[in-house]
C-alpha atoms as an extended CHARMM CRD file, in Angstrom:
* protein
*
       252  EXT
         1         1  MET       CA             -9.3950000000       20.3080000000       -5.5610000000  PROA      1               0.0000000000
         2         2  ASP       CA             -5.7150000000       21.1720000000       -5.5440000000  PROA      2               0.0000000000
         3         3  LEU       CA             -4.0300000000       18.5200000000       -3.3990000000  PROA      3               0.0000000000
         4         4  ARG       CA             -0.8160000000       20.5940000000       -3.3000000000  PROA      4               0.0000000000
         5         5  LEU       CA              1.3710000000       17.6350000000       -4.1770000000  PROA      5               0.0000000000
         6         6  THR       CA              3.4290000000       19.5000000000       -6.7760000000  PROA      6               0.0000000000
         7         7  ASP       CA              7.1240000000       18.8540000000       -6.1370000000  PROA      7               0.0000000000
         8         8  LYS       CA              6.4270000000       16.4350000000       -3.2850000000  PROA      8               0.0000000000
         9         9  VAL       CA              8.5380000000       13.2760000000       -3.4620000000  PROA      9               0.0000000000
        10        10  CYS       CA              6.2400000000       10.2680000000       -3.1490000000  PROA      10              0.0000000000
        11        11  LEU       CA              7.4280000000        6.6760000000       -2.7240000000  PROA      11              0.0000000000
        12        12  VAL       CA              4.9840000000        3.9140000000       -3.6440000000  PROA      12              0.0000000000
        13        13  THR       CA              5.9160000000        0.3140000000       -2.8770000000  PROA      13              0.0000000000
        14        14  GLY       CA              4.3000000000       -2.5540000000       -4.7360000000  PROA      14              0.0000000000
        15        15  ALA       CA              3.8940000000       -0.1340000000       -7.6310000000  PROA      15              0.0000000000
        16        16  SER       CA              4.0760000000       -2.5800000000      -10.5210000000  PROA      16              0.0000000000
        17        17  THR       CA              0.3630000000       -3.3690000000      -10.6840000000  PROA      17              0.0000000000
        18        18  GLY       CA             -3.0830000000       -2.7160000000       -9.2420000000  PROA      18              0.0000000000
        19        19  ILE       CA             -3.5260000000       -0.0970000000       -6.5310000000  PROA      19              0.0000000000
        20        20  GLY       CA              0.1890000000        0.7150000000       -6.3690000000  PROA      20              0.0000000000
        21        21  ARG       CA              0.4150000000        1.4190000000      -10.0860000000  PROA      21              0.0000000000
        22        22  ALA       CA             -2.7250000000        3.5590000000      -10.0370000000  PROA      22              0.0000000000
        23        23  THR       CA             -1.4380000000        5.4870000000       -7.0140000000  PROA      23              0.0000000000
        24        24  ALA       CA              1.8460000000        6.2780000000       -8.7390000000  PROA      24              0.0000000000
        25        25  MET       CA             -0.1040000000        7.5330000000      -11.7760000000  PROA      25              0.0000000000
        26        26  ALA       CA             -2.3340000000        9.6680000000       -9.5330000000  PROA      26              0.0000000000
        27        27  PHE       CA              0.6350000000       11.2810000000       -7.7760000000  PROA      27              0.0000000000
        28        28  ALA       CA              2.3340000000       12.0010000000      -11.0930000000  PROA      28              0.0000000000
        29        29  ALA       CA             -0.8490000000       13.6100000000      -12.4280000000  PROA      29              0.0000000000
        30        30  GLU       CA             -0.7820000000       15.9420000000       -9.4020000000  PROA      30              0.0000000000
        31        31  GLY       CA              2.7400000000       17.0930000000      -10.2740000000  PROA      31              0.0000000000
        32        32  ALA       CA              4.6150000000       15.0190000000       -7.7040000000  PROA      32              0.0000000000
        33        33  GLN       CA              8.0210000000       13.4510000000       -8.1900000000  PROA      33              0.0000000000
        34        34  VAL       CA              7.2580000000        9.7610000000       -7.9020000000  PROA      34              0.0000000000
        35        35  VAL       CA              9.5580000000        6.9760000000       -6.7360000000  PROA      35              0.0000000000
        36        36  VAL       CA              8.2340000000        3.5320000000       -7.6490000000  PROA      36              0.0000000000
        37        37  SER       CA              9.3810000000        0.2310000000       -6.2090000000  PROA      37              0.0000000000
        38        38  ALA       CA              8.5620000000       -3.4440000000       -6.6910000000  PROA      38              0.0000000000
        39        39  ARG       CA             10.3970000000       -6.7420000000       -7.0360000000  PROA      39              0.0000000000
        40        40  SER       CA             10.4180000000       -6.8690000000      -10.8410000000  PROA      40              0.0000000000
        41        41  LEU       CA             11.9580000000       -4.2160000000      -13.1010000000  PROA      41              0.0000000000
        42        42  PRO       CA             10.0410000000       -4.6220000000      -16.4220000000  PROA      42              0.0000000000
        43        43  PRO       CA              6.5990000000       -3.5810000000      -15.0920000000  PROA      43              0.0000000000
        44        44  LEU       CA              8.1810000000       -0.6040000000      -13.3230000000  PROA      44              0.0000000000
        45        45  GLU       CA              9.8070000000        0.4540000000      -16.5800000000  PROA      45              0.0000000000
        46        46  GLU       CA              6.4460000000        0.1600000000      -18.3250000000  PROA      46              0.0000000000
        47        47  LEU       CA              4.8870000000        2.2780000000      -15.5760000000  PROA      47              0.0000000000
        48        48  ALA       CA              7.6060000000        4.9050000000      -15.9630000000  PROA      48              0.0000000000
        49        49  THR       CA              6.8680000000        5.0830000000      -19.6710000000  PROA      49              0.0000000000
        50        50  ALA       CA              3.1350000000        5.4680000000      -18.9820000000  PROA      50              0.0000000000
        51        51  ILE       CA              3.7500000000        8.2680000000      -16.4840000000  PROA      51              0.0000000000
        52        52  THR       CA              5.9260000000       10.2930000000      -18.8410000000  PROA      52              0.0000000000
        53        53  ALA       CA              3.5560000000        9.6530000000      -21.7660000000  PROA      53              0.0000000000
        54        54  ALA       CA              0.7720000000       11.1580000000      -19.6610000000  PROA      54              0.0000000000
        55        55  GLY       CA              2.8480000000       14.2780000000      -19.0370000000  PROA      55              0.0000000000
        56        56  GLY       CA              4.2670000000       13.4280000000      -15.6260000000  PROA      56              0.0000000000
        57        57  ARG       CA              7.8540000000       13.6700000000      -14.4900000000  PROA      57              0.0000000000
        58        58  ALA       CA             10.0350000000       10.6730000000      -15.1460000000  PROA      58              0.0000000000
        59        59  PRO       CA              9.8450000000        8.5990000000      -11.9670000000  PROA      59              0.0000000000
        60        60  MET       CA             12.7460000000        7.1440000000      -10.0520000000  PROA      60              0.0000000000
        61        61  VAL       CA             12.6500000000        3.3360000000      -10.3550000000  PROA      61              0.0000000000
        62        62  LEU       CA             13.9980000000        1.0820000000       -7.6010000000  PROA      62              0.0000000000
        63        63  THR       CA             13.6320000000       -2.6820000000       -7.3350000000  PROA      63              0.0000000000
        64        64  ALA       CA             13.3440000000       -4.2480000000       -3.8950000000  PROA      64              0.0000000000
        65        65  ASP       CA             11.9520000000       -7.4390000000       -2.4110000000  PROA      65              0.0000000000
        66        66  LEU       CA             10.3560000000       -6.2450000000        0.8000000000  PROA      66              0.0000000000
        67        67  ALA       CA              9.5780000000       -9.8020000000        1.8870000000  PROA      67              0.0000000000
        68        68  GLU       CA             13.2960000000      -10.2260000000        2.5450000000  PROA      68              0.0000000000
        69        69  ALA       CA             14.3830000000       -9.2820000000        6.0490000000  PROA      69              0.0000000000
        70        70  ASP       CA             16.7670000000       -6.5640000000        4.8380000000  PROA      70              0.0000000000
        71        71  GLY       CA             14.6290000000       -5.4500000000        1.8800000000  PROA      71              0.0000000000
        72        72  PRO       CA             13.2550000000       -2.2690000000        3.5060000000  PROA      72              0.0000000000
        73        73  GLN       CA             16.7010000000       -1.2100000000        4.6960000000  PROA      73              0.0000000000
        74        74  ARG       CA             18.2050000000       -1.7490000000        1.2490000000  PROA      74              0.0000000000
        75        75  LEU       CA             15.4420000000        0.3200000000       -0.3420000000  PROA      75              0.0000000000
        76        76  ALA       CA             15.9960000000        3.1150000000        2.1800000000  PROA      76              0.0000000000
        77        77  ARG       CA             19.7540000000        3.0390000000        1.5290000000  PROA      77              0.0000000000
        78        78  ALA       CA             19.1560000000        3.2890000000       -2.2210000000  PROA      78              0.0000000000
        79        79  LEU       CA             17.0640000000        6.4020000000       -1.6360000000  PROA      79              0.0000000000
        80        80  HSD       CA             19.6630000000        7.9550000000        0.6180000000  PROA      80              0.0000000000
        81        81  GLU       CA             22.3910000000        7.2520000000       -1.9400000000  PROA      81              0.0000000000
        82        82  GLU       CA             20.3600000000        9.2410000000       -4.4560000000  PROA      82              0.0000000000
        83        83  ALA       CA             20.0420000000       12.0420000000       -1.8780000000  PROA      83              0.0000000000
        84        84  ARG       CA             16.2650000000       11.8060000000       -2.0950000000  PROA      84              0.0000000000
        85        85  HSD       CA             14.1530000000       12.7750000000        0.8640000000  PROA      85              0.0000000000
        86        86  ILE       CA             10.6470000000       11.3490000000        0.9130000000  PROA      86              0.0000000000
        87        87  ASP       CA              7.6180000000       13.5110000000        1.6570000000  PROA      87              0.0000000000
        88        88  VAL       CA              5.0220000000       10.7830000000        1.1420000000  PROA      88              0.0000000000
        89        89  LEU       CA              5.3830000000        7.0630000000        1.8170000000  PROA      89              0.0000000000
        90        90  VAL       CA              2.7350000000        4.6530000000        0.5680000000  PROA      90              0.0000000000
        91        91  ASN       CA              3.3040000000        1.1880000000        2.0080000000  PROA      91              0.0000000000
        92        92  ASN       CA              1.3460000000       -0.7650000000       -0.5730000000  PROA      92              0.0000000000
        93        93  ALA       CA              3.4880000000       -3.8860000000       -1.0220000000  PROA      93              0.0000000000
        94        94  GLY       CA              1.7150000000       -6.9640000000        0.2950000000  PROA      94              0.0000000000
        95        95  GLY       CA             -0.3620000000       -9.9050000000       -0.7270000000  PROA      95              0.0000000000
        96        96  SER       CA             -2.6770000000      -12.6700000000        0.4060000000  PROA      96              0.0000000000
        97        97  ARG       CA             -0.8880000000      -15.6450000000        1.9480000000  PROA      97              0.0000000000
        98        98  PRO       CA             -3.3080000000      -18.5990000000        2.3250000000  PROA      98              0.0000000000
        99        99  LEU       CA             -1.7250000000      -21.4640000000        4.2250000000  PROA      99              0.0000000000
       100       100  GLU       CA             -1.8130000000      -25.0940000000        3.1950000000  PROA      100             0.0000000000
       101       101  ALA       CA             -0.6400000000      -26.0720000000        6.6900000000  PROA      101             0.0000000000
       102       102  TRP       CA             -1.8230000000      -23.8620000000        9.5360000000  PROA      102             0.0000000000
       103       103  ASP       CA              1.4270000000      -24.3790000000       11.4770000000  PROA      103             0.0000000000
       104       104  ASP       CA              3.8100000000      -23.5710000000        8.5890000000  PROA      104             0.0000000000
       105       105  GLU       CA              6.2970000000      -21.3640000000       10.4220000000  PROA      105             0.0000000000
       106       106  ALA       CA              8.1480000000      -20.2880000000        7.2760000000  PROA      106             0.0000000000
       107       107  ALA       CA              4.9090000000      -19.1870000000        5.6090000000  PROA      107             0.0000000000
       108       108  TRP       CA              3.8250000000      -17.2490000000        8.6970000000  PROA      108             0.0000000000
       109       109  ASP       CA              7.2010000000      -15.5280000000        8.8930000000  PROA      109             0.0000000000
       110       110  GLU       CA              7.1570000000      -14.5500000000        5.2050000000  PROA      110             0.0000000000
       111       111  GLY       CA              3.5640000000      -13.3040000000        5.4230000000  PROA      111             0.0000000000
       112       112  PHE       CA              4.3540000000      -11.0860000000        8.3910000000  PROA      112             0.0000000000
       113       113  ARG       CA              7.5910000000       -9.7850000000        6.8600000000  PROA      113             0.0000000000
       114       114  LEU       CA              5.7730000000       -8.6760000000        3.7180000000  PROA      114             0.0000000000
       115       115  ASN       CA              2.4520000000       -7.4860000000        5.1200000000  PROA      115             0.0000000000
       116       116  PHE       CA              3.5330000000       -5.8770000000        8.3970000000  PROA      116             0.0000000000
       117       117  LEU       CA              7.2550000000       -5.7540000000        9.0820000000  PROA      117             0.0000000000
       118       118  ALA       CA              8.1650000000       -4.2730000000        5.6930000000  PROA      118             0.0000000000
       119       119  ALA       CA              5.9110000000       -1.2630000000        6.2640000000  PROA      119             0.0000000000
       120       120  ARG       CA              7.1220000000       -0.8420000000        9.8380000000  PROA      120             0.0000000000
       121       121  ARG       CA             10.7970000000       -1.0840000000        8.9290000000  PROA      121             0.0000000000
       122       122  LEU       CA             10.5410000000        1.2320000000        5.9150000000  PROA      122             0.0000000000
       123       123  THR       CA              8.6350000000        3.7830000000        7.9590000000  PROA      123             0.0000000000
       124       124  GLU       CA             11.2420000000        3.6100000000       10.7220000000  PROA      124             0.0000000000
       125       125  ALA       CA             13.9420000000        4.2890000000        8.1260000000  PROA      125             0.0000000000
       126       126  LEU       CA             12.2150000000        7.2120000000        6.3990000000  PROA      126             0.0000000000
       127       127  ALA       CA             10.0020000000        8.8780000000        9.0230000000  PROA      127             0.0000000000
       128       128  PRO       CA             12.8180000000       10.5240000000       11.0280000000  PROA      128             0.0000000000
       129       129  ALA       CA             13.6350000000       12.8580000000        8.1300000000  PROA      129             0.0000000000
       130       130  MET       CA              9.9290000000       13.7240000000        7.7820000000  PROA      130             0.0000000000
       131       131  LEU       CA              9.7520000000       14.5130000000       11.4800000000  PROA      131             0.0000000000
       132       132  GLU       CA             12.8600000000       16.6640000000       11.2510000000  PROA      132             0.0000000000
       133       133  ARG       CA             11.3270000000       18.6830000000        8.3980000000  PROA      133             0.0000000000
       134       134  GLY       CA              7.9560000000       18.9030000000       10.1690000000  PROA      134             0.0000000000
       135       135  TRP       CA              5.9190000000       17.4610000000        7.3040000000  PROA      135             0.0000000000
       136       136  GLY       CA              5.1260000000       14.0130000000        5.9950000000  PROA      136             0.0000000000
       137       137  ARG       CA              2.3930000000       11.6300000000        4.9710000000  PROA      137             0.0000000000
       138       138  ILE       CA              2.3750000000        7.8700000000        5.4940000000  PROA      138             0.0000000000
       139       139  VAL       CA             -0.4280000000        5.7820000000        4.0250000000  PROA      139             0.0000000000
       140       140  ASN       CA             -0.5050000000        2.0540000000        4.7190000000  PROA      140             0.0000000000
       141       141  VAL       CA             -2.6230000000       -0.2320000000        2.5540000000  PROA      141             0.0000000000
       142       142  SER       CA             -4.1030000000       -2.7150000000        4.9860000000  PROA      142             0.0000000000
       143       143  GLY       CA             -7.3830000000       -4.5610000000        4.6220000000  PROA      143             0.0000000000
       144       144  ALA       CA             -7.5370000000       -6.7510000000        7.7260000000  PROA      144             0.0000000000
       145       145  VAL       CA            -10.4290000000       -9.2080000000        7.6780000000  PROA      145             0.0000000000
       146       146  VAL       CA            -11.5220000000      -12.2010000000        9.7130000000  PROA      146             0.0000000000
       147       147  ALA       CA            -11.0830000000      -15.1150000000        7.3370000000  PROA      147             0.0000000000
       148       148  LYS       CA            -12.5810000000      -18.5860000000        7.5140000000  PROA      148             0.0000000000
       149       149  ASN       CA             -9.2470000000      -20.1790000000        6.7190000000  PROA      149             0.0000000000
       150       150  PHE       CA             -5.7320000000      -19.4650000000        7.9270000000  PROA      150             0.0000000000
       151       151  ASN       CA             -4.0570000000      -16.7390000000        5.9010000000  PROA      151             0.0000000000
       152       152  ALA       CA             -0.8140000000      -15.1800000000        7.0970000000  PROA      152             0.0000000000
       153       153  ALA       CA             -1.7360000000      -11.8290000000        5.5920000000  PROA      153             0.0000000000
       154       154  THR       CA             -4.8810000000      -11.1930000000        7.6390000000  PROA      154             0.0000000000
       155       155  PRO       CA             -3.3780000000      -10.9660000000       11.1670000000  PROA      155             0.0000000000
       156       156  ALA       CA             -0.3660000000       -9.1840000000        9.6810000000  PROA      156             0.0000000000
       157       157  LYS       CA             -2.6560000000       -6.5060000000        8.2410000000  PROA      157             0.0000000000
       158       158  ALA       CA             -4.4310000000       -6.2490000000       11.5970000000  PROA      158             0.0000000000
       159       159  ALA       CA             -1.0440000000       -5.6600000000       13.2080000000  PROA      159             0.0000000000
       160       160  LEU       CA             -0.3200000000       -2.9830000000       10.6020000000  PROA      160             0.0000000000
       161       161  GLU       CA             -3.5160000000       -1.1220000000       11.4850000000  PROA      161             0.0000000000
       162       162  SER       CA             -2.7980000000       -1.3130000000       15.2240000000  PROA      162             0.0000000000
       163       163  TRP       CA              0.8010000000       -0.1660000000       14.7820000000  PROA      163             0.0000000000
       164       164  SER       CA             -0.3270000000        2.6630000000       12.5000000000  PROA      164             0.0000000000
       165       165  LYS       CA             -2.5720000000        4.0720000000       15.2500000000  PROA      165             0.0000000000
       166       166  ALA       CA              0.4150000000        4.2340000000       17.6070000000  PROA      166             0.0000000000
       167       167  ALA       CA              2.6160000000        5.8130000000       14.9450000000  PROA      167             0.0000000000
       168       168  ALA       CA             -0.0670000000        8.3880000000       14.1800000000  PROA      168             0.0000000000
       169       169  ALA       CA             -0.3210000000        9.3940000000       17.8340000000  PROA      169             0.0000000000
       170       170  THR       CA              3.4650000000        9.5930000000       18.1520000000  PROA      170             0.0000000000
       171       171  PHE       CA              4.0270000000       11.6750000000       15.0070000000  PROA      171             0.0000000000
       172       172  ALA       CA              0.9470000000       13.9260000000       14.9690000000  PROA      172             0.0000000000
       173       173  SER       CA              2.3990000000       16.8960000000       16.8490000000  PROA      173             0.0000000000
       174       174  ARG       CA              5.3230000000       17.0520000000       14.4110000000  PROA      174             0.0000000000
       175       175  GLY       CA              3.3770000000       17.3750000000       11.1810000000  PROA      175             0.0000000000
       176       176  VAL       CA              3.4460000000       13.7500000000       10.0300000000  PROA      176             0.0000000000
       177       177  THR       CA              0.1910000000       11.8460000000        9.5350000000  PROA      177             0.0000000000
       178       178  VAL       CA             -0.2760000000        8.0730000000        9.4030000000  PROA      178             0.0000000000
       179       179  ASN       CA             -3.4200000000        6.5240000000        7.9720000000  PROA      179             0.0000000000
       180       180  CYS       CA             -4.5660000000        3.1770000000        6.6080000000  PROA      180             0.0000000000
       181       181  VAL       CA             -6.6590000000        2.4080000000        3.5520000000  PROA      181             0.0000000000
       182       182  ALA       CA             -8.4620000000       -0.9360000000        3.6620000000  PROA      182             0.0000000000
       183       183  PRO       CA             -9.4420000000       -2.0720000000        0.1680000000  PROA      183             0.0000000000
       184       184  GLY       CA            -12.1690000000       -4.5900000000       -0.4050000000  PROA      184             0.0000000000
       185       185  ARG       CA            -12.4250000000       -6.3430000000       -3.7320000000  PROA      185             0.0000000000
       186       186  ILE       CA            -10.5200000000       -4.2130000000       -6.2500000000  PROA      186             0.0000000000
       187       187  ASN       CA             -9.9850000000       -5.2490000000       -9.8780000000  PROA      187             0.0000000000
       188       188  SER       CA             -6.3560000000       -6.3430000000       -9.7470000000  PROA      188             0.0000000000
       189       189  PRO       CA             -4.4500000000       -9.4820000000      -10.7820000000  PROA      189             0.0000000000
       190       190  GLN       CA             -4.5180000000      -10.8390000000       -7.2240000000  PROA      190             0.0000000000
       191       191  ILE       CA             -8.3110000000      -10.5370000000       -7.0070000000  PROA      191             0.0000000000
       192       192  LEU       CA             -9.1860000000      -11.5050000000      -10.5720000000  PROA      192             0.0000000000
       193       193  ASP       CA             -6.6470000000      -14.2660000000      -11.1050000000  PROA      193             0.0000000000
       194       194  ARG       CA             -6.4030000000      -15.8310000000       -7.6450000000  PROA      194             0.0000000000
       195       195  LEU       CA             -9.4360000000      -15.1050000000       -5.4710000000  PROA      195             0.0000000000
       196       196  HSD       CA            -12.1450000000      -14.8860000000       -8.1350000000  PROA      196             0.0000000000
       197       197  PRO       CA            -10.7830000000      -16.3880000000      -11.3560000000  PROA      197             0.0000000000
       198       198  THR       CA            -14.1560000000      -16.8390000000      -13.0920000000  PROA      198             0.0000000000
       199       199  GLU       CA            -16.9050000000      -14.4090000000      -13.9680000000  PROA      199             0.0000000000
       200       200  GLU       CA            -19.4040000000      -16.6880000000      -12.2390000000  PROA      200             0.0000000000
       201       201  ALA       CA            -17.4280000000      -16.5430000000       -8.9850000000  PROA      201             0.0000000000
       202       202  ARG       CA            -17.2310000000      -12.7620000000       -9.2020000000  PROA      202             0.0000000000
       203       203  ARG       CA            -20.9620000000      -12.3420000000       -9.7750000000  PROA      203             0.0000000000
       204       204  ALA       CA            -21.7880000000      -14.6620000000       -6.8750000000  PROA      204             0.0000000000
       205       205  TYR       CA            -19.4760000000      -12.8130000000       -4.4780000000  PROA      205             0.0000000000
       206       206  ILE       CA            -20.7720000000       -9.4160000000       -5.5260000000  PROA      206             0.0000000000
       207       207  ALA       CA            -24.4150000000      -10.4890000000       -5.1360000000  PROA      207             0.0000000000
       208       208  GLN       CA            -23.8000000000      -11.7650000000       -1.6150000000  PROA      208             0.0000000000
       209       209  ASN       CA            -21.4110000000       -9.1500000000       -0.2790000000  PROA      209             0.0000000000
       210       210  ILE       CA            -21.1210000000       -5.8550000000       -2.1570000000  PROA      210             0.0000000000
       211       211  PRO       CA            -24.0840000000       -3.4450000000       -2.1730000000  PROA      211             0.0000000000
       212       212  ALA       CA            -22.3910000000       -1.2950000000       -4.8340000000  PROA      212             0.0000000000
       213       213  GLY       CA            -22.8440000000       -4.2070000000       -7.2350000000  PROA      213             0.0000000000
       214       214  ARG       CA            -19.2940000000       -4.3520000000       -8.5750000000  PROA      214             0.0000000000
       215       215  PHE       CA            -15.6390000000       -4.6580000000       -7.6960000000  PROA      215             0.0000000000
       216       216  GLY       CA            -13.7600000000       -1.3970000000       -7.3090000000  PROA      216             0.0000000000
       217       217  GLU       CA            -11.1940000000        0.0240000000       -9.6920000000  PROA      217             0.0000000000
       218       218  PRO       CA             -7.5620000000        0.6700000000       -8.6850000000  PROA      218             0.0000000000
       219       219  ARG       CA             -7.9440000000        4.3450000000       -9.5860000000  PROA      219             0.0000000000
       220       220  GLU       CA            -10.7130000000        4.6770000000       -6.9860000000  PROA      220             0.0000000000
       221       221  ALA       CA             -8.4340000000        3.4230000000       -4.2140000000  PROA      221             0.0000000000
       222       222  ALA       CA             -5.6300000000        5.5990000000       -5.5820000000  PROA      222             0.0000000000
       223       223  ALA       CA             -7.8010000000        8.7140000000       -5.3400000000  PROA      223             0.0000000000
       224       224  LEU       CA             -8.3410000000        8.1080000000       -1.6250000000  PROA      224             0.0000000000
       225       225  ILE       CA             -4.6420000000        7.4730000000       -1.0510000000  PROA      225             0.0000000000
       226       226  ALA       CA             -3.6950000000       10.6490000000       -2.9210000000  PROA      226             0.0000000000
       227       227  PHE       CA             -6.1110000000       12.6800000000       -0.8020000000  PROA      227             0.0000000000
       228       228  LEU       CA             -4.7400000000       11.2670000000        2.4680000000  PROA      228             0.0000000000
       229       229  ALA       CA             -1.2240000000       12.0340000000        1.2230000000  PROA      229             0.0000000000
       230       230  SER       CA             -2.0630000000       15.6200000000        0.3790000000  PROA      230             0.0000000000
       231       231  GLU       CA             -1.4950000000       18.9490000000        2.0570000000  PROA      231             0.0000000000
       232       232  VAL       CA             -5.2410000000       19.4020000000        2.5690000000  PROA      232             0.0000000000
       233       233  ALA       CA             -5.6080000000       16.2040000000        4.6290000000  PROA      233             0.0000000000
       234       234  GLY       CA             -3.3270000000       17.3430000000        7.4210000000  PROA      234             0.0000000000
       235       235  TYR       CA             -5.9650000000       16.9820000000       10.1730000000  PROA      235             0.0000000000
       236       236  ILE       CA             -6.7100000000       13.3440000000        9.3100000000  PROA      236             0.0000000000
       237       237  THR       CA             -4.4980000000       10.8540000000       11.1110000000  PROA      237             0.0000000000
       238       238  GLY       CA             -4.8200000000        7.5340000000       12.8960000000  PROA      238             0.0000000000
       239       239  THR       CA             -7.7150000000        6.4190000000       10.7010000000  PROA      239             0.0000000000
       240       240  THR       CA             -8.4700000000        3.2660000000        8.7390000000  PROA      240             0.0000000000
       241       241  ILE       CA            -10.7750000000        4.0010000000        5.8140000000  PROA      241             0.0000000000
       242       242  PRO       CA            -12.3910000000        1.0860000000        3.9630000000  PROA      242             0.0000000000
       243       243  ILE       CA            -12.9510000000        1.3130000000        0.2370000000  PROA      243             0.0000000000
       244       244  ASP       CA            -15.1350000000       -1.6870000000       -0.4240000000  PROA      244             0.0000000000
       245       245  GLY       CA            -18.4300000000       -0.6790000000       -2.0260000000  PROA      245             0.0000000000
       246       246  GLY       CA            -20.2250000000       -0.9430000000        1.3220000000  PROA      246             0.0000000000
       247       247  ALA       CA            -19.2330000000       -4.5890000000        1.7510000000  PROA      247             0.0000000000
       248       248  LEU       CA            -21.5170000000       -6.4810000000        4.1020000000  PROA      248             0.0000000000
       249       249  ARG       CA            -19.1180000000       -9.3360000000        4.7720000000  PROA      249             0.0000000000
       250       250  THR       CA            -15.3910000000       -9.5720000000        4.1680000000  PROA      250             0.0000000000
       251       251  ALA       CA            -14.7460000000      -13.0950000000        5.4510000000  PROA      251             0.0000000000
       252       252  PHE       CA            -14.2880000000      -15.6910000000        2.7230000000  PROA      252             0.0000000000
């Protein structure tokens, strides 16, 4: 299927690893001009090399810490200084934030800034130009679950999904779609190194929770994101699509 992404300018946040990296590679393979962003420069430079080695256009590389209050605005300003409009925005930056103390205000604030406010603020900075042109795609990587322990990321991701529904309804008549992708257990450093650091732990979780019998691959999540970002997905908006191998239980 031709996703008609050739020449589209696609920004992927949190692009240094995992789903973000795979999404940037998928967009480049479709002929898009990719803009990649993360906190650290070296993995973005390695990604840029991989994209060009695979025959894609050299991506634009921008570092930004979206957990900082002004991080989204600084990233948007950097784009505007380069005179780059954005056709596709993938708000992928985020991460689990388990709390040692359930009333840690600083940890709650940081978790919400990264997992909800960053996506909201970056969208608010970049969506007006999409609306003016009458075309745009916004895909938010969410994954809200009900956890057994306090984790600042889980209610933040729930807020992201709720806000995305309102944004989708507001933008739909002007050619801009807003959707969420909710990954389950995907083979990434966060999952493999932090949540399930041993093979035994992975096998036990899979046996109890995942009918597909395995963790997913970043490229599988990236394929869904690329489709939602495409020309052919223009009648899909306001949705949250899980990609979790048919998970029976997501609390942990």
